[in-house]
Amino acid sequence: MRYEEFYRQSIDEPEQFWAEQARRIHWESPPQQILDQSNPPFRRWFVGGTTSLCYNAVDRHLAERAEQLALVAISSETGVTREFTYRELYWEVNAFAAVLRSLDVGKGDRVVIYLPNMAEAVFAMLACARIGAIHSVVFGGFAAHNLALRIDDAQPKLLIAADAGMRGGKVIPYKPLVDAALNESSAPPPHVLIVDRGLDPQMTRMAGRDLDFAELRRAHEGVEVPVTWLESNEPSYLLYTSGTTGRPKGVQRDVGGYAVAMALSIRTVFDIAPGQVMFSTSDVGWAVGHSYNVYGPLIGGATSLLYEGMPTRPDPGIWWQLCERYGVHTMFSSPTAIRVLKKQDESWLKKYDLSKLKWLFLAGEPLDEPTAQWITEALGVPVIDNYWQTETGWPAITLMPGLELKPTRFGSPGLPAPGYKMKVIDENTGKEVAAGVKGVLVFKPPLPPGCLTTVWRDDDRYVYSYFSHFKELLYSSLDWAVRDEDGYTFILGRTDDVINVAGHRLGTREIEEAVASHPAVAEAAVVGIKDELKGQVPIVFVTLKQDAGDGTGAVTQAMQQCVVDQLGGLAKPSRVYLVNALPKTRSGKLLRRSLQALAEHRDPGDLSTLDDPGALDDIRRALERGPDQGS
Ligand code: AMP
């Protein structure tokens, strides 16, 4: 079927379209109603149907592909590669589920997973899905405070953590971060299940609270745990993401809608058929990791490659070597990773037989033309930019080569995916803008299956954060966009105070709070500025409570450290500028966009609301003088 017809049907006859798509998965009992939109902007897909993400990802494949590889977990850090067939995956997931049950984890309980890209992260997620527990994976690069915030919100029955992760050959102990997070948390779970890789010999355990996974697994090996069937709209998992406040939002996903979106997209977007190999370089802690390292490929009966390490170690050919060894059909990565590889000798790309590789998908941040051009030529396969958000769970704007490959257009992720009623509207009037005119990218409800169903335990926040921006009830992506005459959409950056560092979303408010936790800081303003490698990096302008005397270097360094300790290295401001005042409107709102423009040597825009014009001169002088810390 051609793309236009497919998309049209999804919009004009949604119930018929999604009833058809629902056949891609196993239902223990079929849906009674395809779509319930009696309470907008909430909607329920496949009402009354019961299913299981675990059954669809594992058990369902045993009849036909038990001996096929399901998961390959490669660590170029530890040097260990582990391969699991669907049969082996089945037993691992069952053993893990039995361990969870032995710890009194059951349907509806939350389990926070703080593991690096290792096989146990996948087993843990699927084991939760098997027993109806709600997992929430927290990216291993997040520091203690970030972990504590998520624990407080999710109130888990169990935390699963590794002894350590590794990056660039360096061991990064996780356990001290876990201990600090649990100290800070107001809802610490009774147990921490530790997956010990023996990387941190100094690791300490708290008797009674900290349990050893290997020991418990041995006791439960060979146990089969029956699937807990869930109604399609019950929660499957939470994934926290940054917004404009310091408090992350628990994006909540359902079961049936998500399973259908995964089954549909793995085939029609990512062109993966059962038995083929998908290599996504994402971390399991991100939305891509959930959807295209775990659920998408496994629901689709494919082989999924999971990679722990850097793209350049042990050498810059490692990813292409893996593509050759496993016959990767579709690869999925980020523009930042490709920019890292672009700095290396191109011969690394030519060393391996990549004849099986058909597509490279890139997402998470704008794909710049030089990077797209370089990798397209170097690989000789189409590079597909695709736009989505943690909230959507799968691409909202993309090309669909599994259905029909439309021509790619540099700078644009392409056309709307099925079910996304997309518009670009004027920020003030809410009216659709003409082709070539910049506006806000919105989706008209109902959101398609797979997208978030609400914010965890906060329906009001769901409505307020996403659907309250315009008179008409519309989901705001909070991204600027422009469409061309043919409907190709170009993404022009965020409308809110969120920045995108190496494809990862960070709230400027979170970073400001961390900087301001330093006792010398009066106020902090964080903006993202262009960076050649990471797309954007945070920089911070700070006013001090009193003169830091001759110790400004130490103070600014300590501020950066506050951010690293609380949020993780990703959020560390690359530069710190000490200033006398921050530019604000008369109503006290920080003029972040003007700050950002000045830092990027652009026109600061409309300053009619500026309270103290002197503040801007002060910023200009600070920028000329250079940072007080950083490069
Ligand atoms: P996250 O939820 O962390 O994946 O961040 C989602 C945000 O990343 C979006 O709102 C966009 O601002 C940005 N983004 C994701 N994919 C793309 C893309 N293909 N092109 C441009 N920006 C993107």
XYZ file of C-alpha atoms and ligand atoms in Angstrom:
654
model
C 0.000 0.000 0.000
C 1.218 3.484 -0.752
C 1.997 5.880 2.078
C -0.705 8.435 1.220
C -3.473 5.867 1.232
C -2.224 4.303 4.464
C -1.981 7.638 6.238
C -5.328 8.869 4.908
C -7.091 5.783 6.157
C -5.571 6.202 9.615
C -7.036 9.720 9.790
C -10.358 9.277 7.979
C -11.315 5.852 9.293
C -9.284 5.506 12.499
C -11.343 2.713 14.014
C -11.159 0.565 10.919
C -7.476 1.321 10.458
C -6.476 0.518 14.042
C -8.723 -2.539 14.240
C -6.722 -3.840 11.297
C -3.369 -2.918 12.896
C -4.412 -4.569 16.166
C -4.198 -7.923 14.381
C -0.443 -7.612 14.383
C -0.321 -8.644 18.055
C -1.726 -11.400 20.237
C -4.803 -10.541 22.281
C -5.756 -12.919 25.064
C -9.238 -11.499 24.736
C -10.144 -9.179 21.871
C -10.933 -5.468 22.278
C -14.608 -4.619 22.736
C -14.216 -1.106 21.416
C -11.391 0.222 19.251
C -11.457 3.844 20.417
C -13.129 5.569 23.332
C -12.819 9.344 23.161
C -15.651 10.263 25.479
C -13.310 12.214 27.759
C -10.934 14.295 25.624
C -8.010 14.902 25.583
C -7.820 11.448 27.178
C -8.538 8.550 24.889
C -8.541 4.794 25.297
C -7.498 2.418 22.564
C -8.646 -1.190 22.236
C -10.922 -0.979 25.266
C -11.627 -4.268 27.006
C -8.955 -6.205 25.134
C -6.413 -8.003 27.292
C -2.836 -8.581 26.287
C 0.773 -8.552 27.549
C 3.901 -6.819 26.285
C 5.972 -9.735 27.579
C 3.897 -12.416 25.898
C 4.036 -10.558 22.577
C 7.778 -9.968 22.857
C 8.800 -13.424 24.064
C 6.331 -16.325 24.423
C 4.624 -15.663 21.129
C 7.802 -16.409 19.177
C 8.629 -19.744 20.809
C 6.587 -21.767 18.315
C 8.389 -20.455 15.247
C 11.700 -18.946 16.288
C 12.798 -20.366 19.634
C 16.366 -20.961 18.403
C 16.719 -17.611 16.649
C 18.770 -14.915 18.386
C 16.496 -12.493 20.201
C 18.993 -10.344 22.044
C 22.701 -9.694 21.664
C 24.163 -7.567 24.451
C 27.591 -6.293 23.480
C 29.799 -4.355 25.856
C 32.917 -2.858 24.347
C 33.637 -1.651 27.883
C 33.805 -5.007 29.654
C 34.679 -6.833 26.430
C 31.808 -9.268 26.996
C 29.193 -10.227 24.372
C 26.168 -12.256 25.443
C 23.748 -13.825 22.976
C 20.257 -15.079 23.839
C 17.855 -16.991 21.634
C 14.133 -16.498 22.134
C 14.096 -19.726 24.162
C 16.909 -18.478 26.388
C 15.245 -15.090 26.694
C 12.066 -16.858 27.791
C 13.868 -18.613 30.636
C 15.801 -15.532 31.723
C 12.642 -13.432 31.837
C 10.785 -16.127 33.754
C 13.573 -16.450 36.316
C 13.625 -12.674 36.746
C 9.845 -12.582 37.092
C 10.060 -15.311 39.744
C 12.627 -13.241 41.639
C 10.312 -10.216 41.475
C 7.407 -12.282 42.743
C 9.554 -13.580 45.618
C 10.083 -9.933 46.609
C 6.345 -9.424 46.702
C 6.246 -7.345 43.518
C 2.925 -7.762 41.732
C 0.460 -6.144 39.371
C 0.470 -2.353 39.479
C 3.608 -2.110 41.657
C 6.347 0.167 40.362
C 9.895 -1.042 39.846
C 12.657 1.487 39.174
C 15.434 0.073 37.005
C 18.820 1.795 37.194
C 20.984 -0.348 34.962
C 23.318 0.356 32.070
C 22.877 -1.236 28.635
C 23.142 -4.827 29.774
C 20.971 -7.869 29.154
C 19.535 -7.776 32.681
C 17.932 -4.407 31.930
C 15.919 -6.073 29.165
C 15.085 -9.099 31.333
C 13.958 -6.818 34.155
C 11.679 -4.771 31.901
C 10.103 -7.853 30.349
C 9.775 -9.555 33.750
C 7.842 -6.536 35.045
C 5.621 -6.659 31.967
C 5.070 -10.379 32.572
C 3.664 -9.901 36.062
C 1.882 -6.602 35.361
C 4.329 -4.483 37.364
C 5.062 -0.983 36.042
C 8.715 -0.390 35.235
C 10.457 2.924 35.189
C 13.958 2.829 33.774
C 16.201 5.680 34.879
C 19.138 6.512 32.602
C 22.379 5.361 34.262
C 24.039 8.710 33.515
C 21.636 10.493 35.865
C 23.033 11.380 39.259
C 21.581 10.797 42.727
C 19.218 13.774 42.926
C 17.629 12.939 39.580
C 17.195 9.337 40.664
C 15.679 10.451 43.990
C 13.122 12.695 42.245
C 11.976 9.785 40.110
C 11.811 7.415 43.072
C 9.723 9.917 45.022
C 7.265 10.270 42.185
C 7.003 6.600 41.214
C 7.101 5.250 44.795
C 8.520 1.889 43.722
C 8.306 -1.379 45.585
C 11.768 -2.270 44.324
C 14.860 -0.635 42.880
C 17.046 -2.703 40.561
C 20.572 -1.350 40.163
C 23.967 -2.421 38.872
C 27.131 -2.256 40.935
C 28.615 -0.014 38.264
C 28.560 1.132 34.683
C 31.573 1.824 32.503
C 32.395 4.589 30.089
C 35.578 5.032 28.107
C 37.271 2.286 30.104
C 36.447 3.965 33.407
C 34.295 2.266 36.023
C 31.421 4.454 37.213
C 30.120 3.054 40.502
C 26.305 3.183 40.663
C 25.829 1.971 44.202
C 27.027 5.156 45.969
C 24.551 7.090 43.783
C 21.795 4.662 44.749
C 22.641 5.040 48.433
C 22.636 8.836 48.151
C 19.348 8.817 46.235
C 17.670 6.570 48.800
C 18.938 8.810 51.592
C 17.412 11.821 49.897
C 14.189 10.063 48.887
C 10.990 10.331 50.894
C 9.705 7.031 49.482
C 12.660 4.637 49.473
C 11.684 1.082 48.489
C 12.316 -1.670 51.027
C 14.764 -3.511 48.749
C 17.506 -2.859 46.231
C 18.225 -5.751 43.902
C 21.841 -5.522 42.828
C 23.074 -6.918 39.546
C 26.735 -7.269 40.410
C 29.187 -7.443 37.508
C 32.141 -7.376 39.852
C 33.245 -4.006 38.510
C 33.304 -2.244 41.850
C 35.143 -4.241 44.514
C 34.561 -1.393 47.009
C 30.774 -1.751 46.801
C 29.055 -1.842 50.160
C 25.715 -3.482 50.876
C 23.154 -2.624 53.493
C 22.155 -5.815 55.273
C 18.477 -6.660 54.852
C 17.878 -3.983 52.207
C 20.372 -4.818 49.450
C 19.909 -8.180 47.759
C 22.103 -10.036 45.303
C 20.373 -10.782 42.015
C 22.635 -13.702 41.015
C 21.882 -15.498 44.257
C 18.123 -15.041 43.932
C 18.212 -15.968 40.253
C 19.924 -19.277 41.059
C 17.137 -20.051 43.499
C 14.479 -19.362 40.842
C 16.101 -20.716 37.702
C 13.731 -22.912 35.723
C 10.593 -21.522 37.339
C 7.851 -20.566 34.876
C 5.750 -17.573 35.814
C 2.338 -17.296 34.194
C 1.572 -14.134 32.235
C -0.612 -11.561 34.002
C -2.942 -10.316 31.275
C -3.689 -6.612 31.434
C -6.527 -4.600 30.022
C -5.225 -2.621 27.072
C -5.318 0.720 28.911
C -3.656 -0.298 32.144
C -0.212 1.245 32.661
C 2.791 -0.686 31.338
C 5.637 1.674 32.128
C 6.673 5.157 33.154
C 9.471 7.117 31.583
C 10.436 10.403 33.165
C 11.270 13.370 31.008
C 12.195 16.993 31.566
C 9.762 19.833 31.153
C 9.804 23.492 31.976
C 9.700 22.936 35.734
C 12.357 21.303 37.868
C 10.100 18.302 38.439
C 10.323 15.619 35.741
C 7.084 14.287 34.249
C 6.244 10.587 34.458
C 5.173 9.805 30.909
C 2.744 6.897 31.255
C 2.290 4.303 28.542
C -0.514 1.755 28.131
C -0.261 -1.884 27.094
C -2.366 -2.630 24.007
C -1.940 0.668 22.183
C 1.803 0.617 22.709
C 2.133 -3.008 21.577
C 0.209 -2.232 18.388
C 2.271 0.920 17.720
C 5.455 -1.130 18.155
C 4.276 -3.932 15.872
C 3.199 -1.438 13.218
C 6.254 0.819 13.330
C 8.928 -1.870 13.466
C 7.553 -3.197 10.180
C 6.387 -0.155 8.238
C 8.780 2.515 9.516
C 11.909 0.532 10.370
C 11.363 -2.136 7.706
C 12.196 -4.983 10.073
C 10.618 -8.362 9.317
C 10.749 -11.341 11.714
C 14.248 -12.830 11.735
C 15.990 -9.627 10.670
C 18.481 -7.728 12.798
C 17.994 -4.270 14.305
C 20.836 -2.350 15.918
C 19.781 0.672 17.945
C 22.666 2.402 19.701
C 20.396 4.087 22.265
C 20.550 3.596 26.003
C 17.673 1.589 27.486
C 16.981 4.602 29.707
C 15.638 6.659 26.785
C 12.442 6.354 24.804
C 14.301 4.954 21.769
C 15.828 2.274 23.982
C 12.416 1.206 25.262
C 10.809 1.134 21.855
C 13.564 0.047 19.464
C 16.029 -1.874 21.617
C 13.420 -3.804 23.555
C 9.730 -3.815 22.677
C 9.697 -3.003 18.944
C 12.220 -5.548 17.662
C 11.134 -8.270 20.097
C 7.420 -7.855 19.409
C 8.428 -7.995 15.747
C 10.308 -11.316 16.156
C 13.626 -9.705 15.207
C 17.097 -9.838 16.722
C 17.966 -6.769 18.790
C 21.523 -5.581 19.360
C 22.144 -3.730 22.617
C 25.447 -1.886 22.923
C 27.262 -0.621 25.999
C 30.161 1.665 25.202
C 31.319 4.457 22.953
C 31.191 4.470 19.153
C 34.961 4.971 19.014
C 36.183 2.234 21.345
C 38.070 -0.024 20.943
C 38.209 1.698 17.551
C 35.865 3.802 15.391
C 34.962 0.741 13.320
C 33.236 -1.094 16.171
C 29.627 -0.375 15.112
C 30.295 -1.318 11.481
C 32.095 -4.449 12.597
C 28.958 -5.416 14.551
C 26.809 -4.643 11.509
C 28.907 -7.089 9.480
C 29.067 -9.788 12.154
C 25.326 -9.877 12.810
C 24.079 -8.891 9.361
C 22.306 -5.781 10.654
C 19.401 -4.743 8.417
C 18.359 -1.497 10.133
C 20.498 0.715 12.309
C 19.194 3.480 14.553
C 21.382 6.153 16.146
C 21.623 9.875 16.853
C 23.103 12.773 14.892
C 25.559 13.413 17.750
C 26.990 9.896 17.495
C 27.436 10.331 13.756
C 29.164 13.684 14.287
C 31.575 11.914 16.641
C 32.315 9.317 13.954
C 32.650 12.013 11.297
C 35.760 13.241 13.085
C 37.404 9.853 12.530
C 39.051 8.448 9.462
C 36.416 7.427 6.920
C 38.322 4.236 6.154
C 36.739 2.683 9.272
C 33.462 2.647 7.392
C 34.964 0.894 4.404
C 36.612 -1.929 6.314
C 33.501 -4.043 6.770
C 30.951 -5.747 4.573
C 27.809 -3.692 5.062
C 25.879 -5.203 2.180
C 23.037 -6.296 4.488
C 22.576 -2.839 5.964
C 19.572 -1.201 4.323
C 18.793 1.868 6.425
C 20.233 4.205 8.990
C 17.621 5.992 11.103
C 18.637 9.045 13.128
C 16.511 10.855 15.713
C 16.425 12.861 18.905
C 17.743 16.191 17.667
C 17.969 18.134 14.419
C 19.994 16.367 11.765
C 22.258 18.933 10.141
C 22.907 18.712 6.435
C 26.707 18.175 6.499
C 26.299 15.225 8.879
C 23.435 13.746 6.851
C 25.367 14.152 3.613
C 28.584 12.696 4.990
C 27.011 9.555 6.438
C 24.745 8.998 3.423
C 27.742 9.024 1.106
C 30.009 7.074 3.418
C 27.479 4.289 4.035
C 25.749 4.331 0.682
C 22.343 3.657 2.264
C 19.398 6.020 2.795
C 19.568 7.960 6.042
C 16.116 8.490 7.534
C 15.672 11.383 9.924
C 12.686 10.792 12.204
C 11.082 13.119 14.707
C 9.534 12.035 17.960
C 9.393 12.707 21.649
C 9.479 10.635 24.808
C 5.756 11.356 24.923
C 4.957 9.888 21.514
C 6.934 6.660 22.039
C 7.409 6.170 18.307
C 8.078 8.431 15.322
C 5.475 11.132 14.667
C 7.186 12.469 11.547
C 9.199 10.101 9.427
C 9.454 8.350 6.123
C 8.143 4.804 6.086
C 10.498 2.728 3.946
C 8.866 -0.473 5.206
C 5.773 0.651 3.313
C 7.048 2.934 0.574
C 10.219 4.984 0.469
C 9.404 8.567 -0.396
C 12.299 10.801 -1.395
C 14.304 12.094 1.566
C 14.748 15.844 1.941
C 17.748 17.168 3.855
C 16.698 18.960 7.023
C 13.268 17.349 7.204
C 12.182 14.169 9.000
C 9.466 13.866 6.356
C 5.762 13.237 6.657
C 3.345 12.405 9.494
C 3.196 8.817 10.730
C -0.193 7.021 10.799
C -2.673 8.426 13.280
C -0.908 11.749 13.858
C -3.302 14.533 12.866
C -0.582 17.084 12.435
C -0.880 20.827 11.958
C 1.474 23.779 12.119
C -0.359 26.705 13.682
C 0.192 30.347 14.518
C 1.395 30.800 18.084
C -1.118 33.571 18.779
C -4.165 32.929 16.638
C -4.059 29.129 16.705
C -4.837 29.140 12.971
C -3.029 26.830 10.591
C -0.179 28.660 8.836
C 0.595 28.484 5.131
C 3.430 26.420 3.686
C 6.767 28.092 4.365
C 5.525 29.935 7.482
C 6.886 29.082 10.912
C 4.431 27.963 13.572
C 3.942 25.531 16.439
C 3.692 21.834 15.657
C 0.510 20.367 17.161
C -1.452 17.126 16.997
C -5.213 17.062 17.071
C -6.573 14.470 19.514
C -7.029 11.597 19.741
C -3.312 10.866 19.926
C -2.576 7.593 18.140
C -1.882 4.343 20.006
C 1.578 4.247 21.610
C 1.612 7.887 22.746
C 1.450 8.710 26.439
C -1.917 8.181 28.093
C -1.331 10.638 30.943
C 1.297 11.921 33.361
C 1.710 9.449 36.204
C -0.823 10.195 38.922
C -1.318 13.682 37.566
C -4.057 13.915 34.930
C -4.221 17.676 35.463
C -0.570 18.043 34.596
C -1.146 16.030 31.415
C -3.898 18.404 30.327
C -2.086 21.495 31.514
C 1.353 20.643 30.065
C 0.236 19.496 26.647
C -3.314 20.576 25.838
C -3.788 24.020 27.354
C -1.755 26.149 24.956
C -4.481 27.023 22.460
C -8.200 27.691 22.465
C -8.768 24.518 20.488
C -7.939 21.279 22.292
C -4.614 20.409 20.670
C -1.504 18.532 21.800
C 1.373 21.001 21.629
C 4.696 19.410 20.756
C 6.344 22.606 22.054
C 8.446 22.573 18.895
C 8.550 25.194 16.162
C 8.096 23.820 12.685
C 7.543 24.775 9.082
C 6.021 22.705 6.291
C 6.842 22.905 2.625
C 4.372 22.692 -0.265
C 4.568 18.888 -0.303
C 3.880 18.507 3.404
C 7.481 17.770 4.422
C 7.972 19.192 7.903
C 11.116 20.881 9.192
C 11.664 21.158 12.965
C 13.042 24.503 14.122
C 13.664 24.007 17.856
C 11.723 24.147 21.108
C 9.200 26.788 22.062
C 9.840 26.224 25.781
C 12.849 26.286 28.095
C 13.996 22.805 27.236
C 17.363 22.233 25.603
C 18.673 19.271 23.684
C 22.194 18.085 24.496
C 23.463 15.263 22.321
C 19.873 14.200 21.672
C 18.933 14.251 25.358
C 16.312 16.552 26.741
C 17.239 18.746 29.685
C 15.112 21.335 31.438
C 16.977 24.608 31.955
C 15.086 25.046 35.232
C 16.515 21.789 36.597
C 20.044 22.975 35.858
C 19.349 26.416 37.329
C 18.089 24.803 40.537
C 21.244 22.712 40.770
C 23.507 25.756 40.218
C 21.487 27.752 42.731
C 21.984 25.048 45.353
C 25.514 26.440 45.737
C 25.368 28.758 48.769
C 27.113 31.670 47.002
C 24.573 31.834 44.183
C 21.803 34.408 44.231
C 20.298 33.581 40.870
C 21.128 31.529 37.790
C 19.945 31.574 34.193
C 20.719 28.621 31.951
C 20.399 28.689 28.181
C 21.392 26.223 25.499
C 23.763 27.424 22.817
C 24.835 25.828 19.559
C 27.620 23.275 19.768
C 29.291 21.675 16.795
C 29.323 18.192 18.291
C 26.422 17.937 20.723
C 23.948 20.188 18.924
C 23.477 22.283 22.050
C 25.280 22.702 25.375
C 24.089 24.512 28.505
C 25.818 27.700 29.653
C 24.941 29.593 32.795
C 24.813 33.244 33.843
C 25.055 33.676 37.595
C 24.621 36.471 40.080
C 26.324 35.971 43.442
C 25.000 36.737 46.918
C 28.219 38.523 47.785
C 31.499 39.146 46.099
C 33.328 35.861 45.815
C 36.608 37.761 46.344
C 39.557 36.188 44.659
C 37.987 32.786 44.738
C 35.682 33.094 41.709
C 37.413 30.216 39.936
C 36.778 27.880 42.846
C 33.176 29.049 43.236
C 32.298 28.641 39.574
C 33.929 25.234 39.479
C 31.949 24.236 42.563
C 28.738 25.353 40.816
C 29.508 23.126 37.863
C 30.169 20.294 40.287
C 26.757 20.876 41.942
C 25.172 20.175 38.568
C 27.272 17.071 37.935
C 26.486 15.714 41.400
C 22.770 16.341 41.209
C 21.933 15.797 37.566
C 24.906 14.051 35.955
C 27.676 15.033 33.568
C 25.367 15.584 30.596
C 23.879 18.661 32.264
C 27.188 20.301 33.263
C 27.235 23.913 32.026
C 30.106 24.238 29.595
C 30.634 27.872 30.628
C 29.863 29.962 33.692
C 29.539 33.749 33.448
C 29.366 35.819 36.617
C 27.206 38.894 36.073
C 25.697 41.669 38.204
C 22.110 41.233 37.042
C 20.013 38.983 34.814
C 17.771 40.447 32.111
C 14.130 40.216 33.193
C 10.797 41.592 32.137
C 8.963 44.031 34.380
C 6.890 41.100 35.625
C 10.081 39.311 36.630
C 10.281 36.719 33.842
C 13.774 35.812 32.724
C 14.465 36.753 29.111
C 16.134 33.479 28.243
C 15.652 33.853 24.510
C 17.491 37.187 24.525
C 20.285 35.714 26.616
C 20.595 32.823 24.222
C 20.603 35.124 21.200
C 23.363 37.275 22.677
C 25.457 34.226 23.524
C 25.054 33.030 19.929
C 25.910 36.503 18.564
C 22.388 37.076 17.294
C 19.955 39.942 17.653
C 18.379 39.709 21.154
C 14.926 40.443 19.698
C 12.103 42.424 21.253
C 13.343 44.074 24.437
C 10.365 46.349 25.083
C 9.445 44.433 28.216
C 12.976 44.553 29.642
C 13.011 45.978 33.147
C 16.617 47.158 33.443
C 18.397 47.848 30.122
C 21.703 47.884 31.999
C 21.395 44.156 32.615
C 21.833 43.412 28.945
C 24.980 45.534 28.689
C 26.320 43.643 31.622
C 25.678 40.364 29.790
C 27.362 41.705 26.645
C 30.431 42.696 28.661
C 30.566 39.290 30.332
C 30.377 37.544 26.972
C 33.158 39.739 25.591
C 35.289 39.152 28.658
C 34.866 35.394 28.304
C 33.608 32.817 30.782
C 34.655 32.734 34.396
C 34.808 28.977 34.068
C 34.807 26.584 31.157
C 36.116 26.727 27.636
P 13.064 13.597 23.840
O 11.703 13.437 24.381
O 14.111 13.684 24.887
O 13.358 12.573 22.786
O 13.130 14.991 23.097
C 12.187 15.306 22.124
C 12.611 16.582 21.456
O 13.804 16.341 20.688
C 11.592 17.086 20.458
O 10.585 17.845 21.065
C 12.480 17.902 19.515
O 12.739 19.169 20.053
C 13.766 17.093 19.486
N 13.811 16.158 18.333
C 13.571 14.835 18.348
N 13.736 14.294 17.125
C 14.078 15.304 16.294
C 14.384 15.400 14.896
N 14.388 14.322 14.111
N 14.661 16.628 14.397
C 14.669 17.727 15.187
N 14.412 17.700 16.505
C 14.115 16.506 17.066
